[in-house]
PDB file of C-alpha atoms and ligand atoms in Angstrom:
ATOM      1  CA  MET N   1      83.127 117.029  46.431  1.00 39.00           C
ATOM      2  CA  LEU N   2      86.258 114.912  46.508  1.00 39.00           C
ATOM      3  CA  HIS N   3      86.504 111.796  44.494  1.00 40.00           C
ATOM      4  CA  MET N   4      87.366 108.724  46.543  1.00 39.00           C
ATOM      5  CA  SER N   5      89.780 106.202  45.142  1.00 38.00           C
ATOM      6  CA  PRO N   6      88.424 102.676  44.624  1.00 37.00           C
ATOM      7  CA  ALA N   7      90.670 101.361  47.390  1.00 37.00           C
ATOM      8  CA  PRO N   8      88.162 101.748  50.260  1.00 36.00           C
ATOM      9  CA  ARG N   9      85.475  99.854  48.329  1.00 36.00           C
ATOM     10  CA  THR N  10      87.931  97.038  47.636  1.00 36.00           C
ATOM     11  CA  LEU N  11      88.724  96.942  51.348  1.00 37.00           C
ATOM     12  CA  ARG N  12      85.059  96.795  52.280  1.00 40.00           C
ATOM     13  CA  VAL N  13      84.478  93.896  49.894  1.00 36.00           C
ATOM     14  CA  ARG N  14      87.332  91.970  51.498  1.00 42.00           C
ATOM     15  CA  SER N  15      86.528  92.913  55.057  1.00 45.00           C
ATOM     16  CA  PRO N  16      84.542  89.770  56.056  1.00 42.00           C
ATOM     17  CA  PHE N  17      87.538  87.691  55.093  1.00 42.00           C
ATOM     18  CA  VAL N  18      89.915  90.047  56.916  1.00 42.00           C
ATOM     19  CA  ALA N  19      87.690  90.014  59.996  1.00 44.00           C
ATOM     20  CA  ALA N  20      87.517  86.219  59.972  1.00 44.00           C
ATOM     21  CA  LEU N  21      91.283  85.995  59.591  1.00 40.00           C
ATOM     22  CA  ALA N  22      91.819  88.487  62.421  1.00 43.00           C
ATOM     23  CA  ALA N  23      89.452  86.550  64.682  1.00 44.00           C
ATOM     24  CA  LEU N  24      91.252  83.306  63.878  1.00 39.00           C
ATOM     25  CA  LEU N  25      94.664  84.838  64.571  1.00 40.00           C
ATOM     26  CA  LEU N  26      93.388  86.309  67.825  1.00 40.00           C
ATOM     27  CA  THR N  27      92.061  82.937  68.937  1.00 40.00           C
ATOM     28  CA  LEU N  28      95.235  81.129  67.927  1.00 39.00           C
ATOM     29  CA  CYS N  29      97.863  83.422  69.338  1.00 39.00           C
ATOM     30  CA  CYS N  30      96.658  86.283  71.427  1.00 38.00           C
ATOM     31  CA  LEU N  31      93.563  85.536  73.450  1.00 38.00           C
ATOM     32  CA  PRO N  32      95.148  83.641  76.365  1.00 37.00           C
ATOM     33  CA  ALA N  33      97.677  86.445  76.928  1.00 36.00           C
ATOM     34  CA  ALA N  34      95.034  89.152  76.626  1.00 35.00           C
ATOM     35  CA  ALA N  35      92.553  87.497  78.985  1.00 36.00           C
ATOM     36  CA  SER N  36      92.559  88.957  82.491  1.00 39.00           C
ATOM     37  CA  GLY N  37      92.002  85.747  84.461  1.00 40.00           C
ATOM     38  CA  PRO N  38      93.921  82.489  84.461  1.00 39.00           C
ATOM     39  CA  ALA N  39      93.185  80.020  81.699  1.00 41.00           C
ATOM     40  CA  PRO N  40      90.700  77.266  82.643  1.00 41.00           C
ATOM     41  CA  GLY N  41      92.410  74.401  84.415  1.00 39.00           C
ATOM     42  CA  ARG N  42      95.315  76.533  85.588  1.00 38.00           C
ATOM     43  CA  PRO N  43      95.630  77.224  89.300  1.00 38.00           C
ATOM     44  CA  VAL N  44      94.716  80.787  90.247  1.00 44.00           C
ATOM     45  CA  PRO N  45      97.775  82.937  91.039  1.00 50.00           C
ATOM     46  CA  ALA N  46      96.771  83.344  94.707  1.00 54.00           C
ATOM     47  CA  ASP N  47      97.236  79.610  95.310  1.00 66.00           C
ATOM     48  CA  SER N  48     100.422  78.988  93.398  1.00 84.00           C
ATOM     49  CA  TYR N  49     102.133  82.366  93.418  1.00 94.00           C
ATOM     50  CA  ASP N  50     105.471  82.360  95.251  1.00 95.00           C
ATOM     51  CA  ARG N  51     105.945  85.882  96.605  1.00 96.00           C
ATOM     52  CA  SER N  52     109.675  85.462  97.086  1.00 97.00           C
ATOM     53  CA  ARG N  53     110.061  84.475  93.418  1.00 97.00           C
ATOM     54  CA  CYS N  54     107.734  87.183  92.105  1.00 97.00           C
ATOM     55  CA  GLY N  55     106.155  84.828  89.579  1.00 96.00           C
ATOM     56  CA  ASN N  56     109.519  83.682  88.231  1.00 97.00           C
ATOM     57  CA  THR N  57     108.628  80.126  87.241  1.00 95.00           C
ATOM     58  CA  SER N  58     111.623  79.867  84.904  1.00 96.00           C
ATOM     59  CA  LYS N  59     114.940  78.458  86.064  1.00 96.00           C
ATOM     60  CA  ARG N  60     116.608  81.796  85.379  1.00 98.00           C
ATOM     61  CA  VAL N  61     117.854  84.250  87.981  1.00 98.00           C
ATOM     62  CA  LEU N  62     116.252  87.673  88.348  1.00 98.00           C
ATOM     63  CA  LEU N  63     118.490  90.481  89.605  1.00 98.00           C
ATOM     64  CA  THR N  64     116.666  93.255  91.450  1.00 98.00           C
ATOM     65  CA  LEU N  65     118.022  96.680  92.394  1.00 98.00           C
ATOM     66  CA  ASP N  66     116.147  98.713  94.979  1.00 98.00           C
ATOM     67  CA  ASP N  67     115.616 102.201  96.363  1.00 98.00           C
ATOM     68  CA  TRP N  68     117.660 104.972  94.701  1.00 98.00           C
ATOM     69  CA  SER N  69     121.200 106.153  94.090  1.00 97.00           C
ATOM     70  CA  TYR N  70     121.173 109.297  96.170  1.00 96.00           C
ATOM     71  CA  ASP N  71     124.355 110.924  94.886  1.00 94.00           C
ATOM     72  CA  HIS N  72     123.944 109.935  91.241  1.00 94.00           C
ATOM     73  CA  ALA N  73     120.418 109.405  89.883  1.00 95.00           C
ATOM     74  CA  GLU N  74     121.679 108.043  86.551  1.00 95.00           C
ATOM     75  CA  ARG N  75     123.394 105.121  88.237  1.00 98.00           C
ATOM     76  CA  ALA N  76     120.176 103.126  87.730  1.00 98.00           C
ATOM     77  CA  THR N  77     120.125 103.647  83.977  1.00 98.00           C
ATOM     78  CA  GLU N  78     123.902 103.073  83.742  1.00 98.00           C
ATOM     79  CA  VAL N  79     123.615  99.625  85.307  1.00 98.00           C
ATOM     80  CA  GLY N  80     120.462  99.183  83.216  1.00 98.00           C
ATOM     81  CA  ALA N  81     122.438  99.857  80.038  1.00 98.00           C
ATOM     82  CA  TYR N  82     125.181  97.461  81.138  1.00 98.00           C
ATOM     83  CA  LEU N  83     122.676  94.657  81.773  1.00 98.00           C
ATOM     84  CA  LYS N  84     120.887  95.310  78.483  1.00 98.00           C
ATOM     85  CA  GLY N  85     124.286  94.998  76.778  1.00 98.00           C
ATOM     86  CA  ARG N  86     124.567  91.523  78.284  1.00 98.00           C
ATOM     87  CA  ARG N  87     120.981  90.768  77.200  1.00 98.00           C
ATOM     88  CA  ILE N  88     119.800  90.567  80.785  1.00 98.00           C
ATOM     89  CA  ARG N  89     116.506  91.914  82.127  1.00 98.00           C
ATOM     90  CA  ALA N  90     116.509  93.087  85.757  1.00 98.00           C
ATOM     91  CA  ALA N  91     113.859  94.631  87.989  1.00 98.00           C
ATOM     92  CA  PHE N  92     114.246  98.020  89.677  1.00 98.00           C
ATOM     93  CA  PHE N  93     112.107  98.906  92.700  1.00 98.00           C
ATOM     94  CA  LEU N  94     112.424 102.662  92.959  1.00 98.00           C
ATOM     95  CA  ILE N  95     111.391 104.886  95.872  1.00 98.00           C
ATOM     96  CA  ASN N  96     108.960 107.206  94.158  1.00 98.00           C
ATOM     97  CA  GLU N  97     109.740 110.201  96.358  1.00 98.00           C
ATOM     98  CA  TYR N  98     112.988 110.354  94.348  1.00 98.00           C
ATOM     99  CA  ALA N  99     112.021 108.605  91.124  1.00 98.00           C
ATOM    100  CA  SER N 100     109.151 111.043  90.549  1.00 98.00           C
ATOM    101  CA  GLN N 101     111.711 113.865  90.448  1.00 98.00           C
ATOM    102  CA  TYR N 102     113.574 112.070  87.648  1.00 98.00           C
ATOM    103  CA  PRO N 103     110.803 110.542  85.498  1.00 97.00           C
ATOM    104  CA  GLU N 104     113.310 109.834  82.731  1.00 97.00           C
ATOM    105  CA  VAL N 105     114.983 107.175  84.898  1.00 98.00           C
ATOM    106  CA  ALA N 106     111.963 104.824  85.012  1.00 98.00           C
ATOM    107  CA  ARG N 107     111.155 105.569  81.372  1.00 98.00           C
ATOM    108  CA  THR N 108     114.710 104.743  80.291  1.00 98.00           C
ATOM    109  CA  LEU N 109     114.853 101.568  82.405  1.00 98.00           C
ATOM    110  CA  ARG N 110     111.654 100.301  80.765  1.00 98.00           C
ATOM    111  CA  ARG N 111     112.971 101.236  77.348  1.00 98.00           C
ATOM    112  CA  GLN N 112     116.137  99.273  78.179  1.00 98.00           C
ATOM    113  CA  GLY N 113     113.947  96.221  78.755  1.00 98.00           C
ATOM    114  CA  HIS N 114     113.850  96.198  82.553  1.00 98.00           C
ATOM    115  CA  TRP N 115     110.889  95.970  84.894  1.00 98.00           C
ATOM    116  CA  VAL N 116     110.233  98.897  87.199  1.00 98.00           C
ATOM    117  CA  GLY N 117     108.257  98.145  90.336  1.00 98.00           C
ATOM    118  CA  ASN N 118     106.429  99.930  93.151  1.00 98.00           C
ATOM    119  CA  HIS N 119     108.526 100.357  96.314  1.00 98.00           C
ATOM    120  CA  THR N 120     106.162 102.906  97.960  1.00 98.00           C
ATOM    121  CA  TRP N 121     106.492 106.667  98.070  1.00 98.00           C
ATOM    122  CA  SER N 122     108.915 107.103 100.980  1.00 98.00           C
ATOM    123  CA  HIS N 123     110.043 103.600 102.059  1.00 98.00           C
ATOM    124  CA  PRO N 124     108.316 103.273 105.462  1.00 98.00           C
ATOM    125  CA  HIS N 125     107.648 100.174 107.545  1.00 98.00           C
ATOM    126  CA  LEU N 126     104.121  99.731 106.189  1.00 98.00           C
ATOM    127  CA  THR N 127     102.765  97.455 108.916  1.00 98.00           C
ATOM    128  CA  GLY N 128     103.278 100.215 111.481  1.00 98.00           C
ATOM    129  CA  LEU N 129     101.113 102.661 109.544  1.00 98.00           C
ATOM    130  CA  SER N 130      97.376 103.289 109.655  1.00 98.00           C
ATOM    131  CA  GLU N 131      95.319 101.776 106.853  1.00 97.00           C
ATOM    132  CA  GLU N 132      94.931 105.211 105.305  1.00 98.00           C
ATOM    133  CA  ALA N 133      98.650 105.995 105.469  1.00 98.00           C
ATOM    134  CA  ALA N 134      99.624 102.573 104.087  1.00 98.00           C
ATOM    135  CA  ARG N 135      97.148 103.004 101.260  1.00 98.00           C
ATOM    136  CA  LYS N 136      98.654 106.390 100.425  1.00 98.00           C
ATOM    137  CA  GLU N 137     102.249 105.099 100.525  1.00 98.00           C
ATOM    138  CA  ILE N 138     101.449 102.249  98.133  1.00 98.00           C
ATOM    139  CA  GLY N 139      99.128 104.371  96.012  1.00 98.00           C
ATOM    140  CA  ASP N 140     101.786 107.039  95.535  1.00 98.00           C
ATOM    141  CA  GLY N 141     104.425 104.487  94.531  1.00 98.00           C
ATOM    142  CA  VAL N 142     105.644 103.838  90.992  1.00 98.00           C
ATOM    143  CA  LYS N 143     102.759 102.518  88.896  1.00 98.00           C
ATOM    144  CA  SER N 144     103.479  98.826  88.358  1.00 98.00           C
ATOM    145  CA  SER N 145     101.983  95.374  88.803  1.00 97.00           C
ATOM    146  CA  LEU N 146     104.957  94.321  90.962  1.00 98.00           C
ATOM    147  CA  PHE N 147     105.045  95.647  94.508  1.00 98.00           C
ATOM    148  CA  ARG N 148     107.983  95.223  96.870  1.00 98.00           C
ATOM    149  CA  PRO N 149     107.225  96.228 100.462  1.00 98.00           C
ATOM    150  CA  PRO N 150     110.169  98.095 102.039  1.00 98.00           C
ATOM    151  CA  TYR N 151     112.209  95.834 104.377  1.00 97.00           C
ATOM    152  CA  GLY N 152     109.997  92.968 103.193  1.00 97.00           C
ATOM    153  CA  ASP N 153     107.611  94.173 105.918  1.00 98.00           C
ATOM    154  CA  TYR N 154     104.079  93.333 104.866  1.00 98.00           C
ATOM    155  CA  GLY N 155     100.970  91.428 105.932  1.00 97.00           C
ATOM    156  CA  PRO N 156      97.563  90.582 104.497  1.00 97.00           C
ATOM    157  CA  ARG N 157      96.540  94.237 104.636  1.00 97.00           C
ATOM    158  CA  GLU N 158      99.450  95.446 102.488  1.00 98.00           C
ATOM    159  CA  GLU N 159      98.929  92.595 100.070  1.00 97.00           C
ATOM    160  CA  ARG N 160      95.226  93.489  99.744  1.00 97.00           C
ATOM    161  CA  ILE N 161      95.982  97.199  99.189  1.00 98.00           C
ATOM    162  CA  ALA N 162      98.501  96.282  96.490  1.00 98.00           C
ATOM    163  CA  ALA N 163      96.042  93.832  94.903  1.00 97.00           C
ATOM    164  CA  ASP N 164      93.421  96.594  94.784  1.00 97.00           C
ATOM    165  CA  ARG N 165      95.885  98.413  92.545  1.00 96.00           C
ATOM    166  CA  GLY N 166      96.536  95.370  90.386  1.00 96.00           C
ATOM    167  CA  ALA N 167      99.911  94.647  91.989  1.00 98.00           C
ATOM    168  CA  ARG N 168     101.329  91.482  93.543  1.00 97.00           C
ATOM    169  CA  VAL N 169     103.909  91.242  96.314  1.00 98.00           C
ATOM    170  CA  CYS N 170     107.455  90.494  95.158  1.00 98.00           C
ATOM    171  CA  THR N 171     110.203  89.940  97.715  1.00 98.00           C
ATOM    172  CA  TRP N 172     113.432  87.917  97.167  1.00 98.00           C
ATOM    173  CA  THR N 173     115.186  84.612  97.731  1.00 98.00           C
ATOM    174  CA  VAL N 174     118.798  85.876  98.059  1.00 98.00           C
ATOM    175  CA  ASP N 175     119.554  88.941 100.185  1.00 98.00           C
ATOM    176  CA  THR N 176     123.073  90.276  99.558  1.00 98.00           C
ATOM    177  CA  LEU N 177     122.839  92.445 102.723  1.00 97.00           C
ATOM    178  CA  ASP N 178     124.755  95.005 100.691  1.00 97.00           C
ATOM    179  CA  TRP N 179     123.565  97.896 102.886  1.00 94.00           C
ATOM    180  CA  GLU N 180     125.010  96.415 106.076  1.00 87.00           C
ATOM    181  CA  GLY N 181     128.670  97.225 106.541  1.00 78.00           C
ATOM    182  CA  GLY N 182     128.994  97.132 110.304  1.00 78.00           C
ATOM    183  CA  ASP N 183     131.850  99.644 110.254  1.00 81.00           C
ATOM    184  CA  GLY N 184     129.785 102.383 108.592  1.00 82.00           C
ATOM    185  CA  ARG N 185     130.914 101.328 105.116  1.00 90.00           C
ATOM    186  CA  PHE N 186     129.142  99.162 102.594  1.00 95.00           C
ATOM    187  CA  PRO N 187     130.470  95.640 101.950  1.00 96.00           C
ATOM    188  CA  ASP N 188     132.914  95.648  99.048  1.00 96.00           C
ATOM    189  CA  VAL N 189     132.452  94.088  95.618  1.00 97.00           C
ATOM    190  CA  ALA N 190     134.356  90.892  96.465  1.00 97.00           C
ATOM    191  CA  THR N 191     132.189  90.323  99.538  1.00 97.00           C
ATOM    192  CA  LEU N 192     128.964  90.805  97.573  1.00 98.00           C
ATOM    193  CA  ARG N 193     130.158  88.465  94.823  1.00 98.00           C
ATOM    194  CA  ALA N 194     131.014  85.810  97.395  1.00 98.00           C
ATOM    195  CA  ARG N 195     127.616  86.123  99.069  1.00 98.00           C
ATOM    196  CA  VAL N 196     125.814  85.426  95.803  1.00 98.00           C
ATOM    197  CA  ARG N 197     128.271  82.696  94.782  1.00 98.00           C
ATOM    198  CA  ASN N 198     127.763  80.922  98.104  1.00 98.00           C
ATOM    199  CA  ALA N 199     123.973  81.330  98.276  1.00 98.00           C
ATOM    200  CA  PRO N 200     122.034  78.027  98.132  1.00 98.00           C
ATOM    201  CA  ALA N 201     121.373  76.717  94.631  1.00 98.00           C
ATOM    202  CA  ALA N 202     117.644  76.409  95.319  1.00 97.00           C
ATOM    203  CA  ASP N 203     117.518  80.131  96.095  1.00 98.00           C
ATOM    204  CA  LYS N 204     119.294  81.019  92.875  1.00 98.00           C
ATOM    205  CA  ARG N 205     117.657  78.735  90.330  1.00 97.00           C
ATOM    206  CA  GLY N 206     114.441  80.543  89.448  1.00 97.00           C
ATOM    207  CA  GLY N 207     115.232  82.910  92.299  1.00 98.00           C
ATOM    208  CA  VAL N 208     115.373  86.630  92.938  1.00 98.00           C
ATOM    209  CA  ILE N 209     118.521  88.418  94.116  1.00 98.00           C
ATOM    210  CA  LEU N 210     118.206  91.624  96.136  1.00 98.00           C
ATOM    211  CA  GLY N 211     120.703  94.491  96.005  1.00 98.00           C
ATOM    212  CA  HIS N 212     120.490  98.275  96.262  1.00 98.00           C
ATOM    213  CA  LEU N 213     121.290 101.184  93.977  1.00 98.00           C
ATOM    214  CA  PHE N 214     123.055 103.185  96.706  1.00 97.00           C
ATOM    215  CA  SER N 215     125.491 100.454  97.805  1.00 97.00           C
ATOM    216  CA  ARG N 216     128.401  98.767  96.019  1.00 97.00           C
ATOM    217  CA  PHE N 217     125.920  96.317  94.463  1.00 98.00           C
ATOM    218  CA  PRO N 218     125.808  98.032  91.036  1.00 98.00           C
ATOM    219  CA  ASP N 219     129.637  97.804  90.917  1.00 98.00           C
ATOM    220  CA  ALA N 220     129.386  94.112  91.804  1.00 98.00           C
ATOM    221  CA  VAL N 221     126.825  93.316  89.100  1.00 98.00           C
ATOM    222  CA  PRO N 222     129.338  92.479  86.307  1.00 98.00           C
ATOM    223  CA  GLY N 223     131.159  89.995  88.561  1.00 98.00           C
ATOM    224  CA  ILE N 224     127.915  88.554  89.905  1.00 98.00           C
ATOM    225  CA  VAL N 225     126.711  87.922  86.346  1.00 98.00           C
ATOM    226  CA  ASP N 226     130.036  86.242  85.472  1.00 98.00           C
ATOM    227  CA  ASP N 227     129.911  84.095  88.605  1.00 98.00           C
ATOM    228  CA  LEU N 228     126.294  83.023  88.065  1.00 98.00           C
ATOM    229  CA  ARG N 229     127.035  82.035  84.477  1.00 98.00           C
ATOM    230  CA  ASP N 230     130.196  80.201  85.569  1.00 98.00           C
ATOM    231  CA  GLN N 231     128.055  78.285  88.054  1.00 98.00           C
ATOM    232  CA  GLY N 232     125.730  77.242  85.244  1.00 98.00           C
ATOM    233  CA  TYR N 233     122.855  79.638  85.895  1.00 98.00           C
ATOM    234  CA  SER N 234     121.211  81.767  83.275  1.00 98.00           C
ATOM    235  CA  LEU N 235     119.636  85.130  83.952  1.00 98.00           C
ATOM    236  CA  CYS N 236     116.297  86.592  82.905  1.00 98.00           C
ATOM    237  CA  ARG N 237     116.536  87.459  79.235  1.00 98.00           C
ATOM    238  CA  ASN N 238     116.087  90.972  77.952  1.00 98.00           C
ATOM    239  CA  THR N 239     113.434  90.752  75.253  1.00 97.00           C
ATOM    240  CA  GLY N 240     112.894  94.462  74.716  1.00 98.00           C
ATOM    241  CA  PRO N 241     110.928  97.321  76.239  1.00 98.00           C
ATOM    242  CA  THR N 242     108.517  96.724  79.124  1.00 98.00           C
ATOM    243  CA  THR N 243     105.460  98.520  80.496  1.00 97.00           C
ATOM    244  CA  THR N 244     103.846  99.027  83.906  1.00 97.00           C
ATOM    245  CA  VAL N 245     101.994  95.729  83.401  1.00 97.00           C
ATOM    246  CA  ILE N 246     104.248  92.809  84.329  1.00 97.00           C
ATOM    247  CA  ALA N 247     102.914  89.363  83.472  1.00 95.00           C
ATOM    248  CA  ASP N 248     102.526  86.490  85.930  1.00 95.00           C
ATOM    249  CA  PRO N 249     104.389  84.227  85.424  1.00 96.00           C
ATOM    250  CA  LEU N 250     107.280  86.567  84.712  1.00 97.00           C
ATOM    251  CA  ARG N 251     108.597  86.510  81.172  1.00 96.00           C
ATOM    252  CA  CYS N 252     112.142  85.711  82.212  1.00 96.00           C
TER     253      CYS N 252
HETATM  254 ZN1   ZN F 301     114.072  99.254  99.837  1.00 68.96          ZN
END
């Protein structure tokens, strides 16, 4: 029979005090954040939630990078590392058909302090699908509480399916149209910078900027950050690793 040290008994004697202290600390600091519903007196998210701002109630700008970099999977984590270096948190909405083949990409992005959202399995126009097919596309997307419907194409049905999975719709306020070259090429860095620089202030302050991982947008990110800061905007702050659960309002 082993002899126990006196330490456990000491702990037991002190435990009512420890429990009381823990309960007090929980009440003081942690309970509101841990609760699942809104605090009493606060409007429920469904009434106040601005889908195009994704729950960004700060005045800061959220950069979002969508889809996938088809010729270079690590492009996402490279731009992620760059943004982390500038203490900026971005959101990446990855097409899971590709992201699931490179699970390290989403893991690394979250470790870098970025949000990773659901952008469906294969990027279809959801409203043209059957209920069953839409449910499967959203269900097979990246696990996340932010959901961005491809092409911004969604209705009440898509919103309900996402909500069933604990996700809220997140679109954008500034579209860089970085995928649309006209002449078969993507718009260049200077063009993308100018589009963000010239976007309305109301769409930038507390807004959400949309670009894509396969275009020139990642190359334009350093200049876009410089321009936004020159114009007096701040960007969502990188406060360390994230998870699949993304708070509303966003912690920008
Ligand atoms: Zn997309």
